[in-house]
Short mmCIF file of C-alpha atoms and ligand atoms in Angstrom, two decimals:
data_model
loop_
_atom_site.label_atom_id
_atom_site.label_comp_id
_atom_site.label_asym_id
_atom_site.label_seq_id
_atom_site.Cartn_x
_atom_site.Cartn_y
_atom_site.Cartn_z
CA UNK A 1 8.43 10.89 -1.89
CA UNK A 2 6.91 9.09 1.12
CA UNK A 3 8.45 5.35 2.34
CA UNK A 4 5.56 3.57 2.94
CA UNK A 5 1.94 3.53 1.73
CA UNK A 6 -0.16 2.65 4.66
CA UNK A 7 -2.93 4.85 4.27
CA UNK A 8 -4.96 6.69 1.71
CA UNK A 9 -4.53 9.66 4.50
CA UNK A 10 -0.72 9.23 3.51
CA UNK A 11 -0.81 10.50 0.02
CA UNK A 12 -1.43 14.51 -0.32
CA UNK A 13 -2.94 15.22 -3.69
CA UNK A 14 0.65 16.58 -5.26
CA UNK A 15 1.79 12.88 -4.42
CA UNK A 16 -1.72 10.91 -5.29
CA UNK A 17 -1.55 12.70 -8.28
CA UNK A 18 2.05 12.28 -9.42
CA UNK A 19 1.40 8.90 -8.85
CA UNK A 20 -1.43 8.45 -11.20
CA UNK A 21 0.92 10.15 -13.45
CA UNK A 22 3.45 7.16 -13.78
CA UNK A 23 0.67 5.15 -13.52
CA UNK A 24 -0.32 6.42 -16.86
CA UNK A 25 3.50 6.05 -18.28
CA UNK A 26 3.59 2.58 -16.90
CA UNK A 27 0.82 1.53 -19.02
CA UNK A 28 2.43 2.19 -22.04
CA UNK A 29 4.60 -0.68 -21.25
CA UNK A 30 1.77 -2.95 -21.07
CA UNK A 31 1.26 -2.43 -24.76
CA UNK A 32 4.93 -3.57 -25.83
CA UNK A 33 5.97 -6.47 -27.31
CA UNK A 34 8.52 -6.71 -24.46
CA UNK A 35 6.30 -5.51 -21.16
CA UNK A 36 9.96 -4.54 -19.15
CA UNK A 37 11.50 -1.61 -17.80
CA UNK A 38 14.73 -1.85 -15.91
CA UNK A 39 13.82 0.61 -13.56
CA UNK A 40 14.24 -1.79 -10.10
CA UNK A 41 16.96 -4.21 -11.33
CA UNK A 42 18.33 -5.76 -8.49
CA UNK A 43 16.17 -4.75 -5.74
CA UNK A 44 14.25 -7.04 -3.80
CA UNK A 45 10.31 -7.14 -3.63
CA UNK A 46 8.55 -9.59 -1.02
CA UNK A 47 5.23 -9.94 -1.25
CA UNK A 48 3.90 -11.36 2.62
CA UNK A 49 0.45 -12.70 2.26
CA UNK A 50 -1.77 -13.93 5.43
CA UNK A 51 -4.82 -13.50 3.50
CA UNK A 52 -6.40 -15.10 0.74
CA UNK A 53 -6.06 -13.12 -2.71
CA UNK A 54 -6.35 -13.51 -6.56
CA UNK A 55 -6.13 -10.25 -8.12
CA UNK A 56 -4.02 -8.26 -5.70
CA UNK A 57 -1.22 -10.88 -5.13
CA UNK A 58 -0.62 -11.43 -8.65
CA UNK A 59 -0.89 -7.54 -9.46
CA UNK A 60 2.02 -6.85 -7.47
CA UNK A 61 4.18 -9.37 -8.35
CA UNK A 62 3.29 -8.49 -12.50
CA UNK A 63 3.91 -5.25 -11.46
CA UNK A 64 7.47 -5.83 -9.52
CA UNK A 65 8.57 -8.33 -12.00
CA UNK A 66 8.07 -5.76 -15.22
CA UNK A 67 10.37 -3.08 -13.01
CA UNK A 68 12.83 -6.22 -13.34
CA UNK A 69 12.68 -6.65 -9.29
CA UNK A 70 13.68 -9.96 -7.82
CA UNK A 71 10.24 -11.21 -6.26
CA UNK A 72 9.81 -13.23 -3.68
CA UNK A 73 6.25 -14.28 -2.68
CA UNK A 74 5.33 -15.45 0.48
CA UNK A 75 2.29 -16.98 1.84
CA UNK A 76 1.66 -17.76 5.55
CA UNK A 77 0.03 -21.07 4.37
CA UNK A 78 3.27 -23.30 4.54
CA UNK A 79 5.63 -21.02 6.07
CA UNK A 80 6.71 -21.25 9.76
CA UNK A 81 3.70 -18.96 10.53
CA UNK A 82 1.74 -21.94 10.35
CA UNK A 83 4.02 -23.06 13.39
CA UNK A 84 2.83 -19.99 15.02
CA UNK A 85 6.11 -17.92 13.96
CA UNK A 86 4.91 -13.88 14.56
CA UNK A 87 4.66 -11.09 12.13
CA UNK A 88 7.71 -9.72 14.41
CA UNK A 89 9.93 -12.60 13.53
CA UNK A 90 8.74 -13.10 10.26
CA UNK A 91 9.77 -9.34 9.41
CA UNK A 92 13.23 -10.03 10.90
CA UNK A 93 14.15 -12.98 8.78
CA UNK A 94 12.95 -10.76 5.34
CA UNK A 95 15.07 -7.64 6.57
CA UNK A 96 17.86 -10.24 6.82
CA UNK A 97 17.34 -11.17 3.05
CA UNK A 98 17.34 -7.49 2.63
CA UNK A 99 14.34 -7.03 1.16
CA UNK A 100 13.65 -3.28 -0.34
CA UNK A 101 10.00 -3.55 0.02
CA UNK A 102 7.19 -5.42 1.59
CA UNK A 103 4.10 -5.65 0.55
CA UNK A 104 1.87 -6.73 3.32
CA UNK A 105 -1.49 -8.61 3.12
CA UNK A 106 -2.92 -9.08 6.64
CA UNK A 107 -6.17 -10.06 8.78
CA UNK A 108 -5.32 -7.51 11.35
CA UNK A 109 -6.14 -4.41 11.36
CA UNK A 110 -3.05 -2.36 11.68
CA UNK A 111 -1.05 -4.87 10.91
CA UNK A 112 1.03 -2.90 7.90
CA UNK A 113 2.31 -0.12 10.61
CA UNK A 114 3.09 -2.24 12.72
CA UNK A 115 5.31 -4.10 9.89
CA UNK A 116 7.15 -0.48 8.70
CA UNK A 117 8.36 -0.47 12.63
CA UNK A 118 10.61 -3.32 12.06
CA UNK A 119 11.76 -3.11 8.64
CA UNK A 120 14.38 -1.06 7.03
CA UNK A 121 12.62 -1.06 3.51
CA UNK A 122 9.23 0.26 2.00
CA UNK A 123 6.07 -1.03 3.33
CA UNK A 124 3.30 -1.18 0.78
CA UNK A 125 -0.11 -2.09 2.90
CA UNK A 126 -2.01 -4.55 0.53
CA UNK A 127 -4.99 -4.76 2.72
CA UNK A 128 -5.14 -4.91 6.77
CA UNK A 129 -8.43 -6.34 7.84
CA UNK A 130 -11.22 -3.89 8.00
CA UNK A 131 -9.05 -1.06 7.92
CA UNK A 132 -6.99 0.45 4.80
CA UNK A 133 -6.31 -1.23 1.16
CA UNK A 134 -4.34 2.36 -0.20
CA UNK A 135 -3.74 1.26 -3.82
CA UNK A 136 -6.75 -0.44 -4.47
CA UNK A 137 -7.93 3.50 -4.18
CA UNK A 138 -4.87 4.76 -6.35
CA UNK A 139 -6.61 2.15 -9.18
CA UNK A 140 -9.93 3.36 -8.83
CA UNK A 141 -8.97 6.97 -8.86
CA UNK A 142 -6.85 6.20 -11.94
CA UNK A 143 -9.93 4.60 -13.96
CA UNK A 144 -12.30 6.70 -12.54
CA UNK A 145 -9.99 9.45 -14.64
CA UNK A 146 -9.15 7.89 -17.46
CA UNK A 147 -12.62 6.98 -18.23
CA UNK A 148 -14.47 10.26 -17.04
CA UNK A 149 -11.48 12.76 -17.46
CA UNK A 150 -11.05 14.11 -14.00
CA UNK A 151 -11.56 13.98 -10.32
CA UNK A 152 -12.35 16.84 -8.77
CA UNK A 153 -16.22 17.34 -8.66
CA UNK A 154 -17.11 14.10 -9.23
CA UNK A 155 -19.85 12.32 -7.07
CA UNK A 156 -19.07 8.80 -6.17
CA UNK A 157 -21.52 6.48 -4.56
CA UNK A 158 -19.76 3.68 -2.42
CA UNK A 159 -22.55 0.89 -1.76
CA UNK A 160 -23.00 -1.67 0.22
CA UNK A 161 -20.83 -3.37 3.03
CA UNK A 162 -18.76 -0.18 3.85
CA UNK A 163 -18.34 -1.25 7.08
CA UNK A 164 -16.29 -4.50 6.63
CA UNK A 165 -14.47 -3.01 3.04
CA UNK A 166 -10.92 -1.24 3.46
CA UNK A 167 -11.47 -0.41 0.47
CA UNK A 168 -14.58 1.76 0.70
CA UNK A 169 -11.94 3.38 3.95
CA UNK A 170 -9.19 4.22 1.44
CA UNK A 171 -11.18 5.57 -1.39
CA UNK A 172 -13.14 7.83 1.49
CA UNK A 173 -10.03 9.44 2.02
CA UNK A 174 -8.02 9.70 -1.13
CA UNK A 175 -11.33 10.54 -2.58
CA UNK A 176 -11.75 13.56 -0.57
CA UNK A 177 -8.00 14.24 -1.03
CA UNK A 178 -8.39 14.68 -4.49
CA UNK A 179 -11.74 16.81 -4.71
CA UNK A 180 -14.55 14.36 -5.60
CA UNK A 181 -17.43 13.98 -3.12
CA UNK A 182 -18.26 10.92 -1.72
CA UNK A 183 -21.85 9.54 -0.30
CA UNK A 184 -21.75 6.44 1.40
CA UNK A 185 -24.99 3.87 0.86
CA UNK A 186 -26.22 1.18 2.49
CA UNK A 187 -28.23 -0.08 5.27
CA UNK A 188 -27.47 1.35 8.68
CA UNK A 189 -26.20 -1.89 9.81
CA UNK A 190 -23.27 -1.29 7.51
CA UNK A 191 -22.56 1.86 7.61
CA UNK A 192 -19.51 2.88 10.20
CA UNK A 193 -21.43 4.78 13.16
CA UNK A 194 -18.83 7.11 13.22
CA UNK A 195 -18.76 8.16 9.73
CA UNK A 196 -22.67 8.88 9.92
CA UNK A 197 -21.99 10.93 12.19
CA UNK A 198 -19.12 12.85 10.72
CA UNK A 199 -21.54 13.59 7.87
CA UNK A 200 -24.71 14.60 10.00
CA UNK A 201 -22.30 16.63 12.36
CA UNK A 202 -20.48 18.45 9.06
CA UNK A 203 -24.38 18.90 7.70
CA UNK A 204 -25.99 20.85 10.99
CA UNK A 205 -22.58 22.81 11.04
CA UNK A 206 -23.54 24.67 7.83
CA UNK A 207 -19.84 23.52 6.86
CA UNK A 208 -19.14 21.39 3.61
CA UNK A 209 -19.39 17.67 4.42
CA UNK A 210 -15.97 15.73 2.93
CA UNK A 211 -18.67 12.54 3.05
CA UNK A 212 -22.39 12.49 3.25
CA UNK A 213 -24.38 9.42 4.10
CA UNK A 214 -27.56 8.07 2.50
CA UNK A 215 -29.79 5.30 3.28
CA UNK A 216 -31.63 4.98 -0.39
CA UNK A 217 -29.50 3.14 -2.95
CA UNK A 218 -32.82 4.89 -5.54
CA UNK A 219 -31.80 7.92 -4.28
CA UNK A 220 -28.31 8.85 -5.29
CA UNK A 221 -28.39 7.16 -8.61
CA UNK A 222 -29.43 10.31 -11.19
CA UNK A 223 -26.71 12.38 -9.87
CA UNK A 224 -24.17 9.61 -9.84
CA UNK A 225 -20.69 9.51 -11.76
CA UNK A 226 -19.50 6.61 -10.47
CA UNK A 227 -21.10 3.94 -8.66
CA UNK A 228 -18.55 1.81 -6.58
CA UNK A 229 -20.13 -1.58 -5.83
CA UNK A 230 -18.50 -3.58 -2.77
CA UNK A 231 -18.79 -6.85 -2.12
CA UNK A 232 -21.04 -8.19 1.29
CA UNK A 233 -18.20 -9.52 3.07
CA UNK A 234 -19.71 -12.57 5.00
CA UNK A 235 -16.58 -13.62 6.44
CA UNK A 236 -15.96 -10.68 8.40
CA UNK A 237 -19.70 -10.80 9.53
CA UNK A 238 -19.91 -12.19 13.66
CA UNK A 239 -23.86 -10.91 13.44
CA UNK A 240 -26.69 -10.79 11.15
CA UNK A 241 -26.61 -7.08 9.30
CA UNK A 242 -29.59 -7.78 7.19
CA UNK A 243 -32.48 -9.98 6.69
CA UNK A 244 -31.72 -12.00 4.09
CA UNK A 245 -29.71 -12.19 0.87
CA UNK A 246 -32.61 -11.68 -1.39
CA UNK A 247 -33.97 -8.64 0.91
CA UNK A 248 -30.07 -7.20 0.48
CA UNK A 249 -30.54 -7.42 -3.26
CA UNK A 250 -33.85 -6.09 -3.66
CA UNK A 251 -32.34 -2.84 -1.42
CA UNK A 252 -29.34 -2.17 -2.05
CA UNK A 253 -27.89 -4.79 -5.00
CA UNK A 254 -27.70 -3.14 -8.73
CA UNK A 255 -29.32 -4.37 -11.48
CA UNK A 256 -30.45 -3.52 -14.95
CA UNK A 257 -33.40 -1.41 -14.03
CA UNK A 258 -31.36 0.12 -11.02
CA UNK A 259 -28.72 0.77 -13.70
CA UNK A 260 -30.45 2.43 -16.27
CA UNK A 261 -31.12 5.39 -13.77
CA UNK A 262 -27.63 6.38 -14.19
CA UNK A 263 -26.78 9.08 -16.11
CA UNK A 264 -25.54 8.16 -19.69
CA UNK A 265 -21.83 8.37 -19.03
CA UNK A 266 -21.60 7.41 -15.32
CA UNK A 267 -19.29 4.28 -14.60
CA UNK A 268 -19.67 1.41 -12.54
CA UNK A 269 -16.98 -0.01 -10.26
CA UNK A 270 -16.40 -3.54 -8.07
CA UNK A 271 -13.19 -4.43 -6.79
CA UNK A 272 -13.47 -8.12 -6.62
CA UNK A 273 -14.29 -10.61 -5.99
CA UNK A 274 -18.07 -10.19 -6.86
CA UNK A 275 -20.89 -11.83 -5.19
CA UNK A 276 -23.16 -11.92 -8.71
CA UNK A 277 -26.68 -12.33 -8.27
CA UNK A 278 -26.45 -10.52 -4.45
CA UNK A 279 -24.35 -6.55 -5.38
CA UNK A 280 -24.40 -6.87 -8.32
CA UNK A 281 -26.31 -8.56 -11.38
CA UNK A 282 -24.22 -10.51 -14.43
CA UNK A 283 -26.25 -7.90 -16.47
CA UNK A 284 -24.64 -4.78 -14.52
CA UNK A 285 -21.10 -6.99 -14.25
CA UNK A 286 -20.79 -7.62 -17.42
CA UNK A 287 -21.95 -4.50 -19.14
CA UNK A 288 -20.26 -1.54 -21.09
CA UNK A 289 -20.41 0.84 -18.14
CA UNK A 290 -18.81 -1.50 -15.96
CA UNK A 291 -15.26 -1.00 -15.38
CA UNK A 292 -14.56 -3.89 -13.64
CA UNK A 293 -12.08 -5.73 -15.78
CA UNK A 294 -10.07 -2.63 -16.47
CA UNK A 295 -9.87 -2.16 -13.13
CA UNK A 296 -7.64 -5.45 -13.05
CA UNK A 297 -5.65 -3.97 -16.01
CA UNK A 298 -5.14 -0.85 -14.38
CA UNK A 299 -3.86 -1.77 -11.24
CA UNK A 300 -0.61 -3.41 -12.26
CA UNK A 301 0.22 0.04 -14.12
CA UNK A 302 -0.77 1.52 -10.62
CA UNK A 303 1.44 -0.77 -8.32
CA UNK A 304 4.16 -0.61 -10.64
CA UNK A 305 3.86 3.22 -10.08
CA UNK A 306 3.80 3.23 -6.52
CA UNK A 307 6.96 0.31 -6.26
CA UNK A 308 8.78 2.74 -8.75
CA UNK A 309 8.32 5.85 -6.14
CA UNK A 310 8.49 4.48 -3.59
CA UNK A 311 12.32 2.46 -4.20
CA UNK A 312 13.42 6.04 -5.56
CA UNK A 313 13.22 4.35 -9.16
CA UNK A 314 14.39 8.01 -10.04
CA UNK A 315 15.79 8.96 -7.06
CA UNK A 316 12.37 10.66 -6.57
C1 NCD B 401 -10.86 -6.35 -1.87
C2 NCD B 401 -10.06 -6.72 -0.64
O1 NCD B 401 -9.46 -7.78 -0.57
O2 NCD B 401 -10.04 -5.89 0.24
N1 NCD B 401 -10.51 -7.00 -3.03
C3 NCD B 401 -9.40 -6.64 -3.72
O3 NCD B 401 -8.36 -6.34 -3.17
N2 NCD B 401 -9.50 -6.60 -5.05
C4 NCD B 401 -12.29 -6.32 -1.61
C5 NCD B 401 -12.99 -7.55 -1.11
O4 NCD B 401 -12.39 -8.49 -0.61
O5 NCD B 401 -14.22 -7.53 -1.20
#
């Protein structure tokens, strides 16, 4: 088993896979009476959060506390970080504690391998700026299978604000790990350059493209599985990527109409938090083909998964 989970790039699909395995054990406990496993008795998880979060935060420490882990949640708001304390020193004091794993929350970019050079424990990477957000990926892989039954073949439409969401970067690459094909939509603006060009290089090469790119939201919606929504992440934004809000939605935000172009059993996805009204429609949001709430569910089976590998929960 691997130490830390930085990346999506750092799980081969033996690993993703056995992953999503527990995963799919762990949830079983969620439906006890008793929601416990002794697995990580007396083991130490700290969760080190520099960024805001509702879901993710309290998914972890759910998920550490039913593995019986002693948790210890940290948030740079009230800490000596607010005294200008670095990541460095912080990471010092919680290997002194002797803490077995770290999950890391972060506005930098990078920040998460930087973290697994100083500590002696796991690193879990919770979300580092623009950059990775590994098992927000594992939980949309895992409820993209449970609902639809597999992976491998599936396409998956990732819309929107790809170029701000570590999210959209992680699912990319497990994604493609695990054998489903990815298209990337939105406006140019927010696409990554480089990624467009990955696809239109991998295109004129006659080769199979791991990604492709596409500009029309109207476009990729027949042949869709799963449509992953992302949210338009304005605090990220130093420029003006589109228009306007409404001219966003009109483009590129799925509603009703937009929706019922989907084949009959695709899915629809949204990590959270939504922007209703701009991605996504309370219609679409709130609907039977949206997934978003299980999503939630799911990800504390997932997290308690990866904490349980990771810690060697049986000596893996
Ligand atoms: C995402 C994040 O923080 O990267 N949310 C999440 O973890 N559920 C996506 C977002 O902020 O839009």
């Amino acid at each position: 088993m691997i130490r830390h989970l930085l990346s999506g790039a750092d799980l081969d699909a033996a690993t993703a896979t056995r992953i999503l395995d527990t995963a799919a054990e762990m949830a079983t406990v969620a439906g006890r009476e008793v929601k416990k496993l002794p697995a990580l008795r007396g083991r130490t998880v700290v969760n080190l959060f520099y960024e805001d979060s509702t879901r993710t935060r309290i998914s972890f420490e759910a998920a550490a506390k039913r593995l019986s882990a002693d948790v210890i949640n940290f948030s740079a708001k009230g800490s000596s970080v607010a005294k200008g304390e670095s990541l460095k020193d912080t990471a010092l004091t919680l290997q002194a504690m002797g803490a077995d794993a770290v999950v890391v929350r972060h506005p930098a970019s990078g920040a998460a391998n930087r973290l697994a050079e100083w500590v002696d424990g796991s690193v879990v990477n919770a979300g580092d700026g623009t950059h990775e957000h590994p098992t927000q990926a594992l939980l949309d892989a895992y409820t993209m299978r449970s609902r639809l039954g597999r992976l491998a073949g599936l396409s998956v439409a990732v819309v929107g604000d790809v170029l701000h969401s570590r999210v959209a970067r992680s699912n990319v690459l497990l994604l493609s790990t695990l054998g489903a094909k990815v298209t990337l939509v939105g406006p140019p603006t927010l696409i990554p350059v480089d990624w467009a060009t990955r696809a239109a290089t991998a295109n004129t090469a006659g080769q199979a493209p791991d990604i492709s790119v596409c500009y029309d939201l109207d476009a990729v919606l027949p042949t869709s599985d799963v449509v992953m929504m992302l949210r338009v992440q304005r605090e990220r934004m130093s420029d003006s990527y589109f228009p306007s809000a409404r001219e966003y939605a009109r483009r590129y935000g799925l509603d009703g109409q937009r929706m019922r172009r989907l084949p009959e059993h695709a899915i629809v996805m949204h990590p959270g938090p939504m922007n209703r009204g701009m991605e996504i429609t309370p219609e679409v949001a709130d609907s039977a083909r949206s997934t978003i709430v299980e999503q939630v569910t799911n990800g504390v089976s997932v997290r308690m998964a990866v904490l349980y590998l990771l810690l060697g929960g049986n000596n893996a």
